[in-house]
Each structure stands twice: as structure tokens, then as C-alpha cells.
Coordinates of C-alpha atoms in Angstrom, one line a residue:
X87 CA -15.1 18.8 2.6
X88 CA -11.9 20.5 4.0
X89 CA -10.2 22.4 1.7
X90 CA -7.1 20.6 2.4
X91 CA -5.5 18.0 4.6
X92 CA -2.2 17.7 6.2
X93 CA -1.2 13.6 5.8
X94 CA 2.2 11.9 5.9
X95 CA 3.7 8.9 4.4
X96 CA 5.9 5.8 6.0
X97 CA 8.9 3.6 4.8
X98 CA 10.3 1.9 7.7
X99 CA 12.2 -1.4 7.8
X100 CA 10.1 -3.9 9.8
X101 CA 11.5 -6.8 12.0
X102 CA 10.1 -10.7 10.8
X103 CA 7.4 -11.7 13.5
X104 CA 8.6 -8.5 16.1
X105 CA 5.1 -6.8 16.8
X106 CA 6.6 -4.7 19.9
X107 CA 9.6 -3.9 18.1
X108 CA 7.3 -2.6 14.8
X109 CA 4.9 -1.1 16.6
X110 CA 7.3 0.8 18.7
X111 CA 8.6 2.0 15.7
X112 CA 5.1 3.3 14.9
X113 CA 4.6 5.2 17.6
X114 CA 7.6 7.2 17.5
X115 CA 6.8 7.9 13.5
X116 CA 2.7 8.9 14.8
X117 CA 4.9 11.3 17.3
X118 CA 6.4 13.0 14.8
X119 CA 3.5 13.6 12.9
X120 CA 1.4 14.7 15.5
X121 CA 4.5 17.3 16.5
X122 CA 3.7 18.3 12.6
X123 CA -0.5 18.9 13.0
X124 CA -0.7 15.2 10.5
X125 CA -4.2 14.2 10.1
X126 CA -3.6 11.1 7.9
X127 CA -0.7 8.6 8.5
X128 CA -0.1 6.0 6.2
X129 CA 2.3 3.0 6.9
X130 CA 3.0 -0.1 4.6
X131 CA 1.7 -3.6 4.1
X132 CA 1.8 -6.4 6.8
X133 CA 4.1 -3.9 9.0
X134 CA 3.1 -5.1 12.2
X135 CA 4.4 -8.8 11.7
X136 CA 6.9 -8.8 8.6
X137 CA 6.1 -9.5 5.4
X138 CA 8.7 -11.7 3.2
X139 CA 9.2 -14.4 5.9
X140 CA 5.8 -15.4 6.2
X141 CA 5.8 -17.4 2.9
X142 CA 8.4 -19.9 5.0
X143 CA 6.2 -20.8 7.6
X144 CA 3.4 -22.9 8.9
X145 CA -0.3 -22.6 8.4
X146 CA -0.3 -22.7 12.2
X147 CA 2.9 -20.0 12.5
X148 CA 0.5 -17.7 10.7
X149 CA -2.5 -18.0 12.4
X150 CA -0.4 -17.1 15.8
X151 CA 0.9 -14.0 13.8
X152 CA -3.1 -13.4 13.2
X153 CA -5.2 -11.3 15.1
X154 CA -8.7 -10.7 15.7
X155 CA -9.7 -7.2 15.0
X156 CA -12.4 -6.7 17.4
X157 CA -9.6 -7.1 19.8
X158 CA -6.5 -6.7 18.5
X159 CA -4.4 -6.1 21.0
X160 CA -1.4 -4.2 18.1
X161 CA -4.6 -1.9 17.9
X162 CA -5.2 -1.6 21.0
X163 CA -2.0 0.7 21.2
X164 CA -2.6 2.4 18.0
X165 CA -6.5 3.6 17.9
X166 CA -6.0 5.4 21.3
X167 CA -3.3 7.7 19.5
X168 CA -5.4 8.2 16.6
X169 CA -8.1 9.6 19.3
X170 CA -5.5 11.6 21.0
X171 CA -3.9 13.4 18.2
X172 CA -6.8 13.5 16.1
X173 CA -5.1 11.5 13.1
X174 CA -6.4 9.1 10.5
X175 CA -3.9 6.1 11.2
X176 CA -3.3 3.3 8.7
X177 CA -1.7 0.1 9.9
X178 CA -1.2 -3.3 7.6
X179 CA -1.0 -6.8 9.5
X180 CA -2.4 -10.3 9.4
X181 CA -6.2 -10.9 10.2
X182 CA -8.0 -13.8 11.7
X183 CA -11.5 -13.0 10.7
X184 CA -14.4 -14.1 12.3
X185 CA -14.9 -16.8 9.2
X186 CA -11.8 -18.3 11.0
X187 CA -9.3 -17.4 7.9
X188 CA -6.3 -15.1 7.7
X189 CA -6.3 -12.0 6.1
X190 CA -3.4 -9.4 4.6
X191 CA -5.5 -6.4 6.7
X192 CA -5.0 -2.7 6.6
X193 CA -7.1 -1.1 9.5
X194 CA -7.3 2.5 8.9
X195 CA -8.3 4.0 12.9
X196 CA -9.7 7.2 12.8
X197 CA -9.7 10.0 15.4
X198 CA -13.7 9.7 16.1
X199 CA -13.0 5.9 17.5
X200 CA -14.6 4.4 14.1
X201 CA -12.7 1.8 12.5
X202 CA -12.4 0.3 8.8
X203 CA -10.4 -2.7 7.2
X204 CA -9.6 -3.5 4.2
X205 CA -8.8 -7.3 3.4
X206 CA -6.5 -7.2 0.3
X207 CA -8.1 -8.5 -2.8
X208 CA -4.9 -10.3 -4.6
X209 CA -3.6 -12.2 -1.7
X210 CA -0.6 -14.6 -2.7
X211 CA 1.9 -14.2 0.3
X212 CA 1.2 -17.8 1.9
X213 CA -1.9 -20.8 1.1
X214 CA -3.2 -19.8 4.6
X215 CA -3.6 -16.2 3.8
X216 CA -7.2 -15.9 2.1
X217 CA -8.5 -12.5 -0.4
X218 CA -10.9 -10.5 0.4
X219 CA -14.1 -9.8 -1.8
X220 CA -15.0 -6.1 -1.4
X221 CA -13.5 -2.8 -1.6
X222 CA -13.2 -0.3 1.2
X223 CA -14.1 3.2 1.1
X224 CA -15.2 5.4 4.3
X225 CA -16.2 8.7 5.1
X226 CA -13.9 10.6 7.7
X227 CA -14.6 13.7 10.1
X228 CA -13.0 16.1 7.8
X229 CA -15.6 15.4 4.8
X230 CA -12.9 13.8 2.8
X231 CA -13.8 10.1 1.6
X232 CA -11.0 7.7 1.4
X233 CA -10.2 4.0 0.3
X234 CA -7.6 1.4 0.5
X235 CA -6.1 -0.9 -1.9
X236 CA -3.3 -2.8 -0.8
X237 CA -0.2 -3.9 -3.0
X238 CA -1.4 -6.0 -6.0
X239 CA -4.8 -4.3 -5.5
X240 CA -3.4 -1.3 -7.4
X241 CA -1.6 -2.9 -10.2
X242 CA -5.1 -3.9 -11.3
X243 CA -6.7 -1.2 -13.0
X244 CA -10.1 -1.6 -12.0
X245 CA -9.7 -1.7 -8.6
X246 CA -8.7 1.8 -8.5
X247 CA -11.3 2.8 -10.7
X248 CA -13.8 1.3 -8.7
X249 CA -12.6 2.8 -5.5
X250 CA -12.6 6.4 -7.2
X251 CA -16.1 5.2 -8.7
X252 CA -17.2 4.6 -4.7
X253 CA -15.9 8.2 -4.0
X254 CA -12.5 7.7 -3.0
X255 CA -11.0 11.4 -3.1
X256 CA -7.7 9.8 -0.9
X257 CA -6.1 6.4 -1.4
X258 CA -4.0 4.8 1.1
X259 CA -1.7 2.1 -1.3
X260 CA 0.7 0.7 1.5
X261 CA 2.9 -1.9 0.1
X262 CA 6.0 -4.0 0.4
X263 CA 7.3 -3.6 -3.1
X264 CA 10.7 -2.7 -5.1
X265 CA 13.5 -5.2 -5.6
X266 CA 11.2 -8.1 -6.1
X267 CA 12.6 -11.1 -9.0
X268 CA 10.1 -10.3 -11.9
X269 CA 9.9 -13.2 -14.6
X270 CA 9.1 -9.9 -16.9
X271 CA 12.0 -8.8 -18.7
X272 CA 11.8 -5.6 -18.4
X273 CA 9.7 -5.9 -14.6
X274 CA 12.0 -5.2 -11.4
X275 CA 15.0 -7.3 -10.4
X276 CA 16.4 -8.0 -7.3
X277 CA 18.7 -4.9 -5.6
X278 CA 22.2 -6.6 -4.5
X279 CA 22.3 -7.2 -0.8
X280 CA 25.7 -5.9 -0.4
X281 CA 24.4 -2.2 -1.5
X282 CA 22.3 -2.2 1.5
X283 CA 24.5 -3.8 3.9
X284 CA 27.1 -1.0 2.8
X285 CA 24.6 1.9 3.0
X286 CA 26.1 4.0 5.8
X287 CA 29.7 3.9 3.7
X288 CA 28.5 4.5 0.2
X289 CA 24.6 6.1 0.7
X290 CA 25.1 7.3 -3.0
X291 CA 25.2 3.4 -4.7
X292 CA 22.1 2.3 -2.5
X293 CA 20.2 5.6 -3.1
X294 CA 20.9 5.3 -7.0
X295 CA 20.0 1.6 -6.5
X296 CA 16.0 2.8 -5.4
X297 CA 15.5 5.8 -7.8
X298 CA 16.7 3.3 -10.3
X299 CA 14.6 1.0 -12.9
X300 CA 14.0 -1.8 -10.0
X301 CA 12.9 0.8 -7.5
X302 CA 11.3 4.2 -8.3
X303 CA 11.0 4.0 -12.0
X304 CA 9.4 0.6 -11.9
X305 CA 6.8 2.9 -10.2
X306 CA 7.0 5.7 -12.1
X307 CA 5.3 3.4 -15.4
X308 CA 2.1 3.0 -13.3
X309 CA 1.4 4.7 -9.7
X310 CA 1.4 8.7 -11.1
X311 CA -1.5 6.9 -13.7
X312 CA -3.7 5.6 -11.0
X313 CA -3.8 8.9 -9.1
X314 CA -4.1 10.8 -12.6
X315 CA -6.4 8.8 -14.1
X316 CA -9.0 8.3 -11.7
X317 CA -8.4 12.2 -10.0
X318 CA -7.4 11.2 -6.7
X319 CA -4.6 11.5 -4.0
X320 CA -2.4 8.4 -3.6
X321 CA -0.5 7.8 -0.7
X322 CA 2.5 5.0 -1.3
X323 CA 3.6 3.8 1.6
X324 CA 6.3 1.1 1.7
X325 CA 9.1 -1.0 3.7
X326 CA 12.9 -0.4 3.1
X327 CA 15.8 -2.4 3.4
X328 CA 16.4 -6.1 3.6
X329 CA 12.8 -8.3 3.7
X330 CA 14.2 -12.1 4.1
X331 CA 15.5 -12.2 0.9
X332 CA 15.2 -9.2 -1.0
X333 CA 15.8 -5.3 -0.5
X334 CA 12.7 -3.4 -0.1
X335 CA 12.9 -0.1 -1.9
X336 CA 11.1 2.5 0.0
X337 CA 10.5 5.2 -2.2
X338 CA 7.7 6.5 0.1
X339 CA 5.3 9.0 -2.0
X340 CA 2.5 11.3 -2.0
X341 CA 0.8 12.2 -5.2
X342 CA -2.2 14.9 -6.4
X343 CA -4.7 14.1 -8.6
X344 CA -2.8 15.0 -11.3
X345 CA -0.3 12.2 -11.0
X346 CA 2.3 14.6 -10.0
X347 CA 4.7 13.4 -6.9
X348 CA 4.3 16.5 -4.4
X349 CA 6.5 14.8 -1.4
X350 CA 8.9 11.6 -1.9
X351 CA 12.1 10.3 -0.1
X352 CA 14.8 8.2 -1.7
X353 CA 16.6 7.6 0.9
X354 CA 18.1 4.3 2.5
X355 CA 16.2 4.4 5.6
X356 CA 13.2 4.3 8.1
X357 CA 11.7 8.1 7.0
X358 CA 7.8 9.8 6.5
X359 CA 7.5 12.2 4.0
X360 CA 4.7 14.6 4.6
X361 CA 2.5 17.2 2.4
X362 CA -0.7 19.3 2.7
X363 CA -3.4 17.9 0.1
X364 CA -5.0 21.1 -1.7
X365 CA -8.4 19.2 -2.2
X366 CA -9.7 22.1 -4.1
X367 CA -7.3 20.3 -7.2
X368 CA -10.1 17.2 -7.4
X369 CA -13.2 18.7 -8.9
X370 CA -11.4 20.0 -12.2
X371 CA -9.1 17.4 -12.6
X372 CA -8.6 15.7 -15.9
X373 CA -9.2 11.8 -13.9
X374 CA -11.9 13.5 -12.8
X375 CA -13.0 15.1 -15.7
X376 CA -12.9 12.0 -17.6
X377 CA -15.0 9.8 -15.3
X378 CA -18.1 12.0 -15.8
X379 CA -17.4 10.9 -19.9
X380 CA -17.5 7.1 -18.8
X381 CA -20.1 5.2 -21.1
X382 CA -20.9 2.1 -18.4
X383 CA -23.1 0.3 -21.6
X384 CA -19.5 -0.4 -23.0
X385 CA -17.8 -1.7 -20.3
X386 CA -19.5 -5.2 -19.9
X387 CA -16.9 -6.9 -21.1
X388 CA -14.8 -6.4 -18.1
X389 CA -17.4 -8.0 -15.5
X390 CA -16.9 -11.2 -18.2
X391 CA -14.5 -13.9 -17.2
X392 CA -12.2 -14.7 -20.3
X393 CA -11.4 -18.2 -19.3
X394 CA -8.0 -17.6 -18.6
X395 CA -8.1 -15.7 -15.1
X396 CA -5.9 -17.5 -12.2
X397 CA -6.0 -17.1 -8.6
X398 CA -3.5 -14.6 -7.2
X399 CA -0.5 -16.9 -6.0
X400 CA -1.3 -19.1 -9.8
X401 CA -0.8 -15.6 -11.4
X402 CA 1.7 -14.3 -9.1
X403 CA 4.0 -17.5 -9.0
X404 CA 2.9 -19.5 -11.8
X405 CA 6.1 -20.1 -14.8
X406 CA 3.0 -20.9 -17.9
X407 CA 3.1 -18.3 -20.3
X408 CA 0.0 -15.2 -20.6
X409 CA -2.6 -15.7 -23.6
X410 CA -4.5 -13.6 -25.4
X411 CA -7.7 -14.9 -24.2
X412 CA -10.1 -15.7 -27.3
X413 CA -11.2 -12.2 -27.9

């Protein structure tokens, strides 16, 4: 393994159903980077074709927003770049898989032409967008092994244990998060529109609005613990700004293995934040540490359905009260 790595982060404000406009944007953000030596780019969730929107339309609007990924044609314009500036690209949009469904995809293109998707495992964005059923962890030219977990994958603890159990030293987390109506009463809430729309006259209100409890510190009860616990960088990627209805929150991050936040933007705007990963901090770190005291003989319990589990848009959406379960 390299003893370190040079990778980069993306919040960007993506246009509903706009691939040339989005990818565009891309490109001028995988510029930058490669004007800064980046070997690993991450950018957010289903930022190739919006996010929000796509819970308004058709089954049939979605599968035209799909794309195959033997031939993708979005791509088809960003693996050649990854070749070219010798960068680990990460790109989220909607997959039509060869089993003729939809996917919320994250293709991760990397500079020796090999490819790798991730299909998320907790879709709920639309009926006609199906889950995947595996996780996704790859080896790299640089010796450094990496996986993806999209969104919802990472609020689940086991799915980032099970990606740092598969060797994961990286994780790419791109999302489309912050600002979101949570029945929880103490989740996120909704960021007023009117802060955003008045962001160039008052940047302080807007700012305060994403380092606040609906933005960064809704993040900061969980996503330092997944890196921590499981000894692993994480690499938050995000949208920004207005998403149909609600205000994405950006908050783009990079964290070490020790759940500390070594690069991170608040700001109200399309930005990458960018750090050099010391992989020499894995080995001895305390998630690390801690794995090698697992006792697996304990932890059937967790493979056991408890009779209560839902599918992801039941447990996303649904208004009926959690249980205990019978245990």
C-alpha cells in the first residue's frame, strides 16, 4: 500500500434531469483536482440526473433517466479522464441493469480502465428504483482497497462494518442529505428556502443554517463513528442548495480513521475540499484495533430477522410507530 493518498471531496448543486449541465460541472471540478495531483474524487449520490425530483415521476420517466453501464454514455466522458489524470473517479446516477430494473448506482472509474458499481442497498427514492444485494469493495493501483456505501447504506451500522470486514481501508459515502423533514424529534428538519435564496446577501444565516443541528451536527452524532469505529477513511460527499423541495446541506468532508474531520467546507456553494490520507494512521487505529477483538460466535443474532424489519421506502416513509421487537 501507498503510504498516503491525495483524494478530494464534492458538494455541488445538481440540475433535475440535466446530465450535460451536471456533468459539465464534473469535469471542471476533475480539472481542478487534477491541477492539485488528486488521485481519488468523490462526488454525491444520483448527481448525474437529480435526485429529489425523481420521486414525482413516472416509472417510464425513470427508466429514460437510466442507463446501461456497459455503455453509459455519462461514462463515457468521465472514465477517459480518470485514465488521463490518473484519478479514482466516483460518480452516482440511475442504473438500468442488465435484470432490466433501475438502480441508485455509484460507478467508481479508475485510472487502469477497470470499473466498479455499487448498487445502493436501502433504495427508497421511487417504486421503480430497486436495492441492491451485495457490497462493493475493490482493489486499486495504489494498493489501497476501497468500498462504497451510498446514503442510507451508512446509517446502518453493519453495512460499514462489513465493508471494513471486506478490507475497505477508504469509503466513498456520497449522499444527498441535510435539511430533510425527519418524523424524529430530535432528526433533521427542513432549512428555510428563503436562507438559500438570500445566500449571496446574508452568507452568514445560510452558513449557520448548515453547521447547524439540521446540517453538520446531524452528522456529527454518526459519520466521525463509522470512520472511528471501523478504522477507515470516509469520504462524505454531498449536494447543496435547493433539491425540489428541500435545501441540501453540503457539508462535504473527509475524515481519518480516527473519526477526526481533516478537510470540510461549510459553505453555501458548489466547492471540493481536498486532503492527503496518511494511510500509515490505519494499522494502529483504535476501529482497527477493535475489530481484531471481534467474537463472530456472538454476533448471530444480527444475521436473524426479528420479525419487524420493512423494506426501505416502508421504513423510510412509513407513519407506524418502531417496536422493540420480541427480544
Amino acid at each position: 500500500m501507498t503510504p498516503s493518498l491525495r483524494a478530494a471531496t464534492v458538494q455541488f448543486q445538481h440540475r433535475a434531469n440535466d446530465k450535460n449541465y451536471n456533468l459539465s460541472t464534473m469535469e471542471r471540478f476533475i480539472t481542478e483536482a487534477a491541477e492539485q495531483q488528486i488521485q481519488l474524487l468523490a462526488f454525491p449520490e444520483m448527481c448525474v440526473t437529480g435526485y429529489w425530483h425523481v420521486r414525482h415521476l413516472s416509472d417510464a420517466e425513470v427508466r429514460a433517466l437510466a442507463e446501461p453501464i456497459v455503455n453509459s454514455p455519462s461514462l463515457a466522458r468521465i472514465r477517459p479522464l480518470a485514465e488521463r489524470y490518473n484519478m479514482a473517479i466516483g460518480v452516482g446516477l440511475i442504473e438500468l441493469g442488465d435484470d432490466g430494473r433501475c438502480y441508485n448506482a455509484y460507478a467508481v472509474c479508475l485510472p487502469d480502465g477497470e470499473l466498479h458499481v455499487h448498487r445502493k442497498l436501502h433504495a427508497f427514492e421511487h417504486p421503480a428504483i430497486a436495492s441492491g444485494d451485495r457490497y462493493t469493495v475493490f482493489d486499486t493501483p495504489w494498493g489501497v482497497r476501497m468500498g462504497v456505501l451510498i446514503c442510507w447504506d451508512n446509517n446502518l451500522v453493519e453495512n460499514v462494518r462489513a465493508t471494513a470486514l471486506l478490507g475497505a481501508d477508504v469509503l466513498i459515502a456520497p449522499h444527498q442529505t441535510g435539511g430533510t423533514h425527519s418524523r424524529s424529534p430530535h432528526g433533521m428538519k427542513p432549512i428555510p428556502q428563503a436562507l438559500w435564496q438570500r445566500r449571496a446577501e446574508d452568507p452568514q444565516a445560510i452558513e449557520a443554517a448548515f453547521r447547524g443541528e439540521h446540517g453538520r451536527g446531524w452528522l456529527m452524532r454518526w459519520l466521525p463513528s463509522r470512520a472511528h469505529d471501523n478504522g477507515l477513511f470516509l469520504l462524505f460527499s454531498n449536494g447543496v442548495g435547493r433539491d425540489d423541495d428541500e435545501i441540501r446541506t453540503g457539508n462535504a468532508m473527509i475524515l481519518d480513521p480516527y473519526g477526526r474531520i481533516v478537510a470540510e467546507t461549510w459553505a453555501a456553494e458548489d466547492r471540493m475540499v481536498s486532503a492527503e490520507l496518511d494511510l500509515t494512521l490505519i494499522p494502529l487505529s483504535t476501529g482497527r484495533r477493535w475489530i481484531y477483538g471481534r467474537r463472530p460466535e456472538l454476533y448471530g443474532l444480527l444475521t436473524e430477522p426479528q420479525g419487524y424489519e420493512r423494506d426501505a421506502r416502508s421504513a423510510r416513509f412509513s407513519t407506524q410507530p418502531t417496536g422493540r421487537g420480541s427480544r
